Short mmCIF file of C-alpha atoms in Angstrom, two decimals:
data_model
loop_
_atom_site.label_atom_id
_atom_site.label_comp_id
_atom_site.label_asym_id
_atom_site.label_seq_id
_atom_site.Cartn_x
_atom_site.Cartn_y
_atom_site.Cartn_z
CA MET J 268 98.71 109.26 130.17
CA TYR J 269 100.57 106.64 128.19
CA GLN J 270 102.45 107.69 125.09
CA VAL J 271 103.46 105.75 121.99
CA LYS J 272 107.08 105.67 123.22
CA ASP J 273 105.98 103.67 126.27
CA PHE J 274 104.95 100.64 124.20
CA MET J 275 106.53 100.96 120.75
CA THR J 276 109.30 98.70 119.57
CA ALA J 277 112.27 101.04 119.78
CA GLU J 278 115.07 100.96 117.22
CA PRO J 279 113.29 98.53 114.89
CA ILE J 280 115.03 96.64 112.13
CA CYS J 281 115.03 98.90 109.08
CA LEU J 282 116.02 98.28 105.48
CA LYS J 283 116.99 100.73 102.76
CA ASP J 284 114.89 101.66 99.77
CA ASN J 285 117.51 100.24 97.41
CA ASN J 286 117.55 96.81 99.11
CA SER J 287 115.92 93.96 97.23
CA LEU J 288 112.54 92.44 97.89
CA HIS J 289 114.42 89.20 98.58
CA LYS J 290 116.27 90.90 101.45
CA GLY J 291 112.92 92.12 102.77
CA ARG J 292 111.35 88.66 102.69
CA THR J 293 114.35 86.93 104.26
CA THR J 294 114.62 89.62 106.96
CA MET J 295 110.97 89.17 107.86
CA ARG J 296 111.42 85.43 108.10
CA LYS J 297 114.67 85.65 110.09
CA TYR J 298 113.26 88.01 112.73
CA SER J 299 109.60 86.85 112.64
CA ILE J 300 108.30 90.33 111.82
CA ARG J 301 105.53 91.51 109.52
CA HIS J 302 106.45 95.17 108.97
CA ILE J 303 109.78 96.79 108.19
CA PRO J 304 110.34 100.55 108.14
CA ILE J 305 112.25 101.57 105.04
CA ILE J 306 114.75 104.41 104.99
CA TYR J 307 116.30 106.26 102.07
CA ALA J 308 119.81 104.96 101.42
CA ASP J 309 121.18 108.45 100.81
CA SER J 310 119.73 110.30 103.81
CA GLY J 311 118.60 107.73 106.35
CA ASN J 312 115.21 109.45 106.48
CA PHE J 313 111.97 107.49 106.60
CA ALA J 314 110.73 106.39 103.18
CA GLY J 315 107.88 103.94 103.81
CA ILE J 316 106.90 100.52 105.13
CA LEU J 317 107.41 97.09 103.65
CA THR J 318 104.56 94.83 104.74
CA GLN J 319 104.26 91.07 104.81
CA LYS J 320 101.14 91.40 102.67
CA VAL J 321 103.15 93.04 99.86
CA VAL J 322 105.98 90.52 100.16
CA LEU J 323 103.59 87.57 99.99
CA SER J 324 101.60 89.06 97.13
CA ASN J 325 104.76 89.54 95.07
CA ALA J 326 106.01 86.05 95.91
CA ILE J 327 102.74 84.47 94.84
CA SER J 328 102.73 86.44 91.60
CA ILE J 329 106.32 85.42 90.81
CA ILE J 330 105.68 81.76 91.63
CA ASN J 331 102.51 81.73 89.52
CA THR J 332 104.21 83.27 86.49
CA LYS J 333 107.80 81.99 86.70
CA GLY J 334 107.72 79.07 89.10
CA LEU J 335 109.11 78.54 92.59
CA GLU J 336 112.67 78.01 91.35
CA ALA J 337 112.69 81.58 89.96
CA LEU J 338 111.49 83.25 93.17
CA GLU J 339 114.84 84.21 94.69
CA ASP J 340 116.34 85.63 91.49
CA ALA J 341 113.16 87.50 90.64
CA GLU J 342 112.95 89.03 94.12
CA LYS J 343 116.59 90.07 93.93
CA SER J 344 115.78 92.11 90.83
CA ILE J 345 112.94 94.03 92.53
CA SER J 346 113.85 97.00 94.74
CA ILE J 347 111.95 97.58 97.95
CA GLU J 348 111.38 101.13 96.75
CA SER J 349 109.17 99.86 93.94
CA VAL J 350 106.83 97.89 96.23
CA MET J 351 106.90 99.60 99.65
CA ASP J 352 103.90 101.47 100.99
CA THR J 353 104.59 105.20 101.05
CA ASP J 354 101.09 106.32 101.98
CA VAL J 355 101.53 105.65 105.68
CA VAL J 356 100.71 107.47 108.86
CA THR J 357 103.54 108.36 111.19
CA VAL J 358 103.51 109.60 114.75
CA GLU J 359 105.96 111.10 117.19
CA PRO J 360 107.08 109.20 120.31
CA GLU J 361 105.06 111.60 122.51
CA THR J 362 101.76 110.91 120.71
CA PRO J 363 99.12 109.74 123.19
CA LEU J 364 98.73 105.98 122.99
CA LEU J 365 94.95 106.40 122.91
CA ASP J 366 95.23 108.39 119.65
CA ALA J 367 97.27 105.59 118.11
CA ALA J 368 94.75 102.99 119.30
CA ARG J 369 91.89 104.93 117.74
CA PHE J 370 93.82 105.12 114.48
CA PHE J 371 94.36 101.35 114.49
CA LYS J 372 90.68 100.70 115.16
CA LYS J 373 89.47 103.09 112.48
CA ASN J 374 91.96 102.23 109.73
CA ARG J 375 92.80 98.59 110.40
CA HIS J 376 96.49 99.14 109.69
CA GLY J 377 99.06 96.75 111.11
CA CYS J 378 101.63 99.30 112.17
CA ILE J 379 102.53 102.95 112.59
CA ALA J 380 106.05 104.24 112.08
CA VAL J 381 107.33 106.39 114.94
CA LEU J 382 109.56 109.25 113.81
CA ASP J 383 111.70 111.89 115.45
CA GLU J 384 111.76 114.49 112.68
CA TYR J 385 112.42 112.26 109.64
CA LYS J 386 114.30 109.47 111.44
CA VAL J 387 112.74 106.18 112.47
CA VAL J 388 112.92 105.72 116.25
CA GLY J 389 110.29 103.02 116.61
CA ILE J 390 107.36 101.11 115.24
CA LEU J 391 104.03 100.53 116.92
CA THR J 392 102.18 97.35 115.99
CA SER J 393 99.12 95.48 117.11
CA GLY J 394 101.50 93.22 119.05
CA ASP J 395 102.58 96.22 121.08
CA PHE J 396 98.95 96.68 122.13
CA VAL J 397 98.94 93.12 123.42
CA LYS J 398 101.95 94.11 125.57
CA PHE J 399 99.96 97.12 126.76
CA ALA J 400 96.96 94.93 127.64
CA ILE J 401 99.18 92.65 129.69
CA HIS J 402 100.70 95.66 131.44
CA ALA J 403 97.27 97.15 132.20
CA LEU J 404 95.90 93.83 133.46
CA ASP J 405 98.95 93.29 135.67
CA GLU J 406 98.48 96.74 137.20
CA SER J 407 94.83 96.08 137.97
CA MET J 408 95.54 92.91 139.94
#
């Protein structure tokens, strides 16, 4: 039986809770990612997820109220901690992949953080399920 660890993105890019929203947005753009696990600066433990949806929502709000020229400075004054999603589901690397798939289908979330104790070891996204589909189709041929 496949486990989450078989298809997760291991050692994902993480940011700290005290980083700025600007760092979050530029990191997403630089690495073409939509979800970033956030860790506490003091302990390195998992704190939450920064999503592209939150980043874009904040950017639109800033642009609408202050203008495009104010975006970077405004984002630099907002900590990731104040906008990250903390109500997230986490799994262990050994979680059956089918359980994770059922969670995605039921909850329509874009990612699941994969933790070993309180430390981020991976992230499982819908893109990882595309990799799984390719793997399964290759095996069946």
